[in-house]
């Protein structure tokens, strides 16, 4: 099993959006027996909470399920549990490396570095633009699936 973890600050806007979109993509490509997906936040601010209503309505609009999504905080154990740890922005990436410390991980990637954009995923908690974030998340998920196919599934 290949395990993918999306990470943002709060685990209520960007990373649950990516989790839902990527899970649907995996389902549509019949890869659910090969790839698992989860999300977490670097902060403890929204532990136990549902995704933001803006993320929930964007996922519903595009028929992406948000079933069972509950906010949780990233832990050191995640370094061992996941093969790909995908941060939404440069601050997430710094926080992930700081937390992991000696348990540092080969595959901590900034999401949009996998695309032609090479930038942070804008945080709709602050921008209010969930569509802009959705469009970039969709592109990032397509690129991530291509990477995993190339690195893992062609073996
Ligand atoms: P996220 O967005 O990291 O994409 O989930 C945020 C959610 C909550 C807060 C900041 C960013 N907050 O300040 O509570």
PDB file of C-alpha atoms and ligand atoms in Angstrom:
ATOM      1  CA  UNK A   1       0.000   0.000   0.000  1.00  0.00           C
ATOM      2  CA  UNK A   2       1.207   3.505  -0.852  1.00  0.00           C
ATOM      3  CA  UNK A   3       0.173   6.031   1.794  1.00  0.00           C
ATOM      4  CA  UNK A   4      -0.260   9.743   1.069  1.00  0.00           C
ATOM      5  CA  UNK A   5      -0.750  12.441   3.720  1.00  0.00           C
ATOM      6  CA  UNK A   6      -1.794  16.003   2.834  1.00  0.00           C
ATOM      7  CA  UNK A   7      -0.755  18.616   5.389  1.00  0.00           C
ATOM      8  CA  UNK A   8      -1.837  22.233   5.919  1.00  0.00           C
ATOM      9  CA  UNK A   9      -2.027  24.563   8.923  1.00  0.00           C
ATOM     10  CA  UNK A  10      -5.545  23.994  10.231  1.00  0.00           C
ATOM     11  CA  UNK A  11      -6.618  20.734   8.512  1.00  0.00           C
ATOM     12  CA  UNK A  12      -9.994  22.323   7.760  1.00  0.00           C
ATOM     13  CA  UNK A  13      -9.548  24.051   4.354  1.00  0.00           C
ATOM     14  CA  UNK A  14      -6.770  22.960   1.985  1.00  0.00           C
ATOM     15  CA  UNK A  15      -5.615  19.509   3.110  1.00  0.00           C
ATOM     16  CA  UNK A  16      -9.128  18.019   3.517  1.00  0.00           C
ATOM     17  CA  UNK A  17      -9.962  19.410   0.059  1.00  0.00           C
ATOM     18  CA  UNK A  18      -6.896  17.647  -1.380  1.00  0.00           C
ATOM     19  CA  UNK A  19      -7.716  14.467   0.557  1.00  0.00           C
ATOM     20  CA  UNK A  20     -11.233  14.337  -0.922  1.00  0.00           C
ATOM     21  CA  UNK A  21     -10.175  15.161  -4.477  1.00  0.00           C
ATOM     22  CA  UNK A  22      -7.280  12.663  -4.436  1.00  0.00           C
ATOM     23  CA  UNK A  23      -9.435   9.898  -2.912  1.00  0.00           C
ATOM     24  CA  UNK A  24     -12.021  10.381  -5.666  1.00  0.00           C
ATOM     25  CA  UNK A  25      -9.287  10.280  -8.318  1.00  0.00           C
ATOM     26  CA  UNK A  26      -7.925   7.040  -6.850  1.00  0.00           C
ATOM     27  CA  UNK A  27     -11.423   5.575  -6.786  1.00  0.00           C
ATOM     28  CA  UNK A  28     -12.129   6.614 -10.383  1.00  0.00           C
ATOM     29  CA  UNK A  29      -8.863   4.985 -11.518  1.00  0.00           C
ATOM     30  CA  UNK A  30      -9.627   1.832  -9.470  1.00  0.00           C
ATOM     31  CA  UNK A  31      -6.454   2.244  -7.435  1.00  0.00           C
ATOM     32  CA  UNK A  32      -8.036   2.153  -3.969  1.00  0.00           C
ATOM     33  CA  UNK A  33      -6.387  -1.178  -3.196  1.00  0.00           C
ATOM     34  CA  UNK A  34      -2.975   0.392  -3.861  1.00  0.00           C
ATOM     35  CA  UNK A  35      -3.140   3.983  -2.555  1.00  0.00           C
ATOM     36  CA  UNK A  36      -4.470   5.318   0.766  1.00  0.00           C
ATOM     37  CA  UNK A  37      -4.962   8.971   1.650  1.00  0.00           C
ATOM     38  CA  UNK A  38      -5.331  11.062   4.824  1.00  0.00           C
ATOM     39  CA  UNK A  39      -4.792  14.664   5.927  1.00  0.00           C
ATOM     40  CA  UNK A  40      -3.520  16.505   9.012  1.00  0.00           C
ATOM     41  CA  UNK A  41      -2.749  19.997  10.277  1.00  0.00           C
ATOM     42  CA  UNK A  42       0.502  21.293  11.742  1.00  0.00           C
ATOM     43  CA  UNK A  43      -1.523  23.192  14.385  1.00  0.00           C
ATOM     44  CA  UNK A  44      -3.792  21.804  17.103  1.00  0.00           C
ATOM     45  CA  UNK A  45      -6.440  24.461  16.459  1.00  0.00           C
ATOM     46  CA  UNK A  46      -9.148  22.350  14.841  1.00  0.00           C
ATOM     47  CA  UNK A  47      -8.659  18.856  16.262  1.00  0.00           C
ATOM     48  CA  UNK A  48     -11.931  16.939  16.073  1.00  0.00           C
ATOM     49  CA  UNK A  49     -13.583  19.529  13.839  1.00  0.00           C
ATOM     50  CA  UNK A  50     -15.256  19.105  10.441  1.00  0.00           C
ATOM     51  CA  UNK A  51     -13.786  20.773   7.370  1.00  0.00           C
ATOM     52  CA  UNK A  52     -14.589  24.479   6.807  1.00  0.00           C
ATOM     53  CA  UNK A  53     -17.995  25.117   5.237  1.00  0.00           C
ATOM     54  CA  UNK A  54     -16.300  26.636   2.176  1.00  0.00           C
ATOM     55  CA  UNK A  55     -14.354  23.401   1.607  1.00  0.00           C
ATOM     56  CA  UNK A  56     -17.464  21.283   2.234  1.00  0.00           C
ATOM     57  CA  UNK A  57     -19.549  23.236  -0.256  1.00  0.00           C
ATOM     58  CA  UNK A  58     -16.815  23.154  -2.913  1.00  0.00           C
ATOM     59  CA  UNK A  59     -16.424  19.381  -2.484  1.00  0.00           C
ATOM     60  CA  UNK A  60     -20.209  18.902  -2.662  1.00  0.00           C
ATOM     61  CA  UNK A  61     -20.365  21.040  -5.826  1.00  0.00           C
ATOM     62  CA  UNK A  62     -17.911  18.690  -7.541  1.00  0.00           C
ATOM     63  CA  UNK A  63     -19.465  15.495  -6.106  1.00  0.00           C
ATOM     64  CA  UNK A  64     -16.459  14.769  -3.895  1.00  0.00           C
ATOM     65  CA  UNK A  65     -17.236  13.016  -0.605  1.00  0.00           C
ATOM     66  CA  UNK A  66     -16.080  14.515   2.702  1.00  0.00           C
ATOM     67  CA  UNK A  67     -17.391  11.551   4.729  1.00  0.00           C
ATOM     68  CA  UNK A  68     -15.540  10.865   7.948  1.00  0.00           C
ATOM     69  CA  UNK A  69     -13.190  13.854   7.714  1.00  0.00           C
ATOM     70  CA  UNK A  70     -12.215  15.029  11.187  1.00  0.00           C
ATOM     71  CA  UNK A  71      -9.409  17.481  11.948  1.00  0.00           C
ATOM     72  CA  UNK A  72      -6.255  16.016  13.445  1.00  0.00           C
ATOM     73  CA  UNK A  73      -2.738  17.239  14.179  1.00  0.00           C
ATOM     74  CA  UNK A  74       0.385  15.939  12.438  1.00  0.00           C
ATOM     75  CA  UNK A  75       2.538  13.704  14.690  1.00  0.00           C
ATOM     76  CA  UNK A  76       6.086  12.321  14.461  1.00  0.00           C
ATOM     77  CA  UNK A  77       4.530   8.874  13.941  1.00  0.00           C
ATOM     78  CA  UNK A  78       3.207  10.093  10.564  1.00  0.00           C
ATOM     79  CA  UNK A  79       6.819  10.183   9.302  1.00  0.00           C
ATOM     80  CA  UNK A  80       6.890   6.377   9.535  1.00  0.00           C
ATOM     81  CA  UNK A  81       3.304   5.769   8.496  1.00  0.00           C
ATOM     82  CA  UNK A  82       3.203   7.671   5.179  1.00  0.00           C
ATOM     83  CA  UNK A  83       5.215   7.365   1.944  1.00  0.00           C
ATOM     84  CA  UNK A  84       4.338  10.808   0.550  1.00  0.00           C
ATOM     85  CA  UNK A  85       3.823  13.805   2.834  1.00  0.00           C
ATOM     86  CA  UNK A  86       2.476  16.721   0.828  1.00  0.00           C
ATOM     87  CA  UNK A  87       2.532  20.215   2.368  1.00  0.00           C
ATOM     88  CA  UNK A  88       0.355  22.972   0.950  1.00  0.00           C
ATOM     89  CA  UNK A  89       2.843  25.805   1.472  1.00  0.00           C
ATOM     90  CA  UNK A  90       6.442  26.557   2.402  1.00  0.00           C
ATOM     91  CA  UNK A  91       5.549  27.173   6.048  1.00  0.00           C
ATOM     92  CA  UNK A  92       3.889  23.748   6.253  1.00  0.00           C
ATOM     93  CA  UNK A  93       7.064  22.186   4.829  1.00  0.00           C
ATOM     94  CA  UNK A  94       9.247  23.930   7.436  1.00  0.00           C
ATOM     95  CA  UNK A  95       6.913  22.868  10.242  1.00  0.00           C
ATOM     96  CA  UNK A  96       6.856  19.259   9.021  1.00  0.00           C
ATOM     97  CA  UNK A  97      10.684  19.052   8.959  1.00  0.00           C
ATOM     98  CA  UNK A  98      10.913  20.742  12.373  1.00  0.00           C
ATOM     99  CA  UNK A  99       8.454  18.286  13.907  1.00  0.00           C
ATOM    100  CA  UNK A 100      10.017  15.202  12.316  1.00  0.00           C
ATOM    101  CA  UNK A 101      13.551  16.168  13.372  1.00  0.00           C
ATOM    102  CA  UNK A 102      15.596  12.965  13.544  1.00  0.00           C
ATOM    103  CA  UNK A 103      12.744  11.053  11.924  1.00  0.00           C
ATOM    104  CA  UNK A 104      13.077  13.126   8.781  1.00  0.00           C
ATOM    105  CA  UNK A 105      11.527  11.801   5.636  1.00  0.00           C
ATOM    106  CA  UNK A 106      12.619  11.505   1.984  1.00  0.00           C
ATOM    107  CA  UNK A 107       9.310  12.415   0.449  1.00  0.00           C
ATOM    108  CA  UNK A 108       8.133  15.697   1.989  1.00  0.00           C
ATOM    109  CA  UNK A 109       7.001  17.732  -1.015  1.00  0.00           C
ATOM    110  CA  UNK A 110       5.362  21.137  -1.485  1.00  0.00           C
ATOM    111  CA  UNK A 111       2.188  20.316  -3.407  1.00  0.00           C
ATOM    112  CA  UNK A 112       2.388  22.777  -6.309  1.00  0.00           C
ATOM    113  CA  UNK A 113       6.097  22.113  -6.881  1.00  0.00           C
ATOM    114  CA  UNK A 114       4.699  19.024  -8.649  1.00  0.00           C
ATOM    115  CA  UNK A 115       2.995  21.338 -11.179  1.00  0.00           C
ATOM    116  CA  UNK A 116       4.162  24.188 -13.411  1.00  0.00           C
ATOM    117  CA  UNK A 117       3.066  26.725 -10.744  1.00  0.00           C
ATOM    118  CA  UNK A 118       5.870  26.217  -8.183  1.00  0.00           C
ATOM    119  CA  UNK A 119       4.073  28.190  -5.476  1.00  0.00           C
ATOM    120  CA  UNK A 120       2.101  27.861  -2.248  1.00  0.00           C
ATOM    121  CA  UNK A 121      -1.541  26.788  -2.396  1.00  0.00           C
ATOM    122  CA  UNK A 122      -3.410  30.000  -1.471  1.00  0.00           C
ATOM    123  CA  UNK A 123      -5.194  29.574   1.867  1.00  0.00           C
ATOM    124  CA  UNK A 124      -8.918  30.185   1.333  1.00  0.00           C
ATOM    125  CA  UNK A 125      -9.338  30.685   5.091  1.00  0.00           C
ATOM    126  CA  UNK A 126      -7.735  34.053   4.392  1.00  0.00           C
ATOM    127  CA  UNK A 127      -8.474  34.659   0.677  1.00  0.00           C
ATOM    128  CA  UNK A 128     -12.107  33.463   0.768  1.00  0.00           C
ATOM    129  CA  UNK A 129     -11.574  32.061  -2.754  1.00  0.00           C
ATOM    130  CA  UNK A 130     -12.294  28.339  -2.453  1.00  0.00           C
ATOM    131  CA  UNK A 131     -12.643  27.937  -6.242  1.00  0.00           C
ATOM    132  CA  UNK A 132      -9.086  29.191  -6.890  1.00  0.00           C
ATOM    133  CA  UNK A 133      -7.804  26.717  -4.291  1.00  0.00           C
ATOM    134  CA  UNK A 134      -9.947  23.897  -5.700  1.00  0.00           C
ATOM    135  CA  UNK A 135      -8.571  24.437  -9.226  1.00  0.00           C
ATOM    136  CA  UNK A 136      -4.973  24.295  -7.964  1.00  0.00           C
ATOM    137  CA  UNK A 137      -5.684  21.286  -5.721  1.00  0.00           C
ATOM    138  CA  UNK A 138      -7.124  19.434  -8.710  1.00  0.00           C
ATOM    139  CA  UNK A 139      -4.009  20.174 -10.770  1.00  0.00           C
ATOM    140  CA  UNK A 140      -1.750  19.160  -7.900  1.00  0.00           C
ATOM    141  CA  UNK A 141      -3.610  15.875  -7.423  1.00  0.00           C
ATOM    142  CA  UNK A 142      -3.276  15.024 -11.121  1.00  0.00           C
ATOM    143  CA  UNK A 143       0.487  15.671 -10.951  1.00  0.00           C
ATOM    144  CA  UNK A 144       0.842  13.685  -7.722  1.00  0.00           C
ATOM    145  CA  UNK A 145      -0.939  10.688  -9.208  1.00  0.00           C
ATOM    146  CA  UNK A 146       1.370  10.830 -12.241  1.00  0.00           C
ATOM    147  CA  UNK A 147       4.408  10.947  -9.924  1.00  0.00           C
ATOM    148  CA  UNK A 148       3.194   7.972  -7.889  1.00  0.00           C
ATOM    149  CA  UNK A 149       2.470   5.994 -11.035  1.00  0.00           C
ATOM    150  CA  UNK A 150       5.977   6.746 -12.293  1.00  0.00           C
ATOM    151  CA  UNK A 151       7.765   6.116  -8.988  1.00  0.00           C
ATOM    152  CA  UNK A 152       5.748   3.270  -7.520  1.00  0.00           C
ATOM    153  CA  UNK A 153       3.226   1.638  -9.802  1.00  0.00           C
ATOM    154  CA  UNK A 154       5.547   1.058 -12.757  1.00  0.00           C
ATOM    155  CA  UNK A 155       7.890  -1.091 -10.627  1.00  0.00           C
TER     156      UNK A 155
HETATM  157  P1  LIG B   1      -5.960  25.480   6.310  1.00  0.00           P
HETATM  158  O1  LIG B   1      -6.520  26.963   6.599  1.00  0.00           O
HETATM  159  O2  LIG B   1      -4.561  25.451   6.855  1.00  0.00           O
HETATM  160  O3  LIG B   1      -6.006  25.373   4.826  1.00  0.00           O
HETATM  161  O4  LIG B   1      -6.898  24.520   7.007  1.00  0.00           O
HETATM  162  C1  LIG B   1      -6.607  27.537   7.870  1.00  0.00           C
HETATM  163  C2  LIG B   1      -7.587  27.144   8.744  1.00  0.00           C
HETATM  164  C3  LIG B   1      -7.694  27.765   9.976  1.00  0.00           C
HETATM  165  C4  LIG B   1      -6.816  28.767  10.326  1.00  0.00           C
HETATM  166  C5  LIG B   1      -5.817  29.158   9.449  1.00  0.00           C
HETATM  167  C6  LIG B   1      -5.710  28.534   8.220  1.00  0.00           C
HETATM  168  N1  LIG B   1      -6.958  29.422  11.579  1.00  0.00           N
HETATM  169  O5  LIG B   1      -6.264  30.447  11.793  1.00  0.00           O
HETATM  170  O6  LIG B   1      -7.743  28.971  12.425  1.00  0.00           O
END
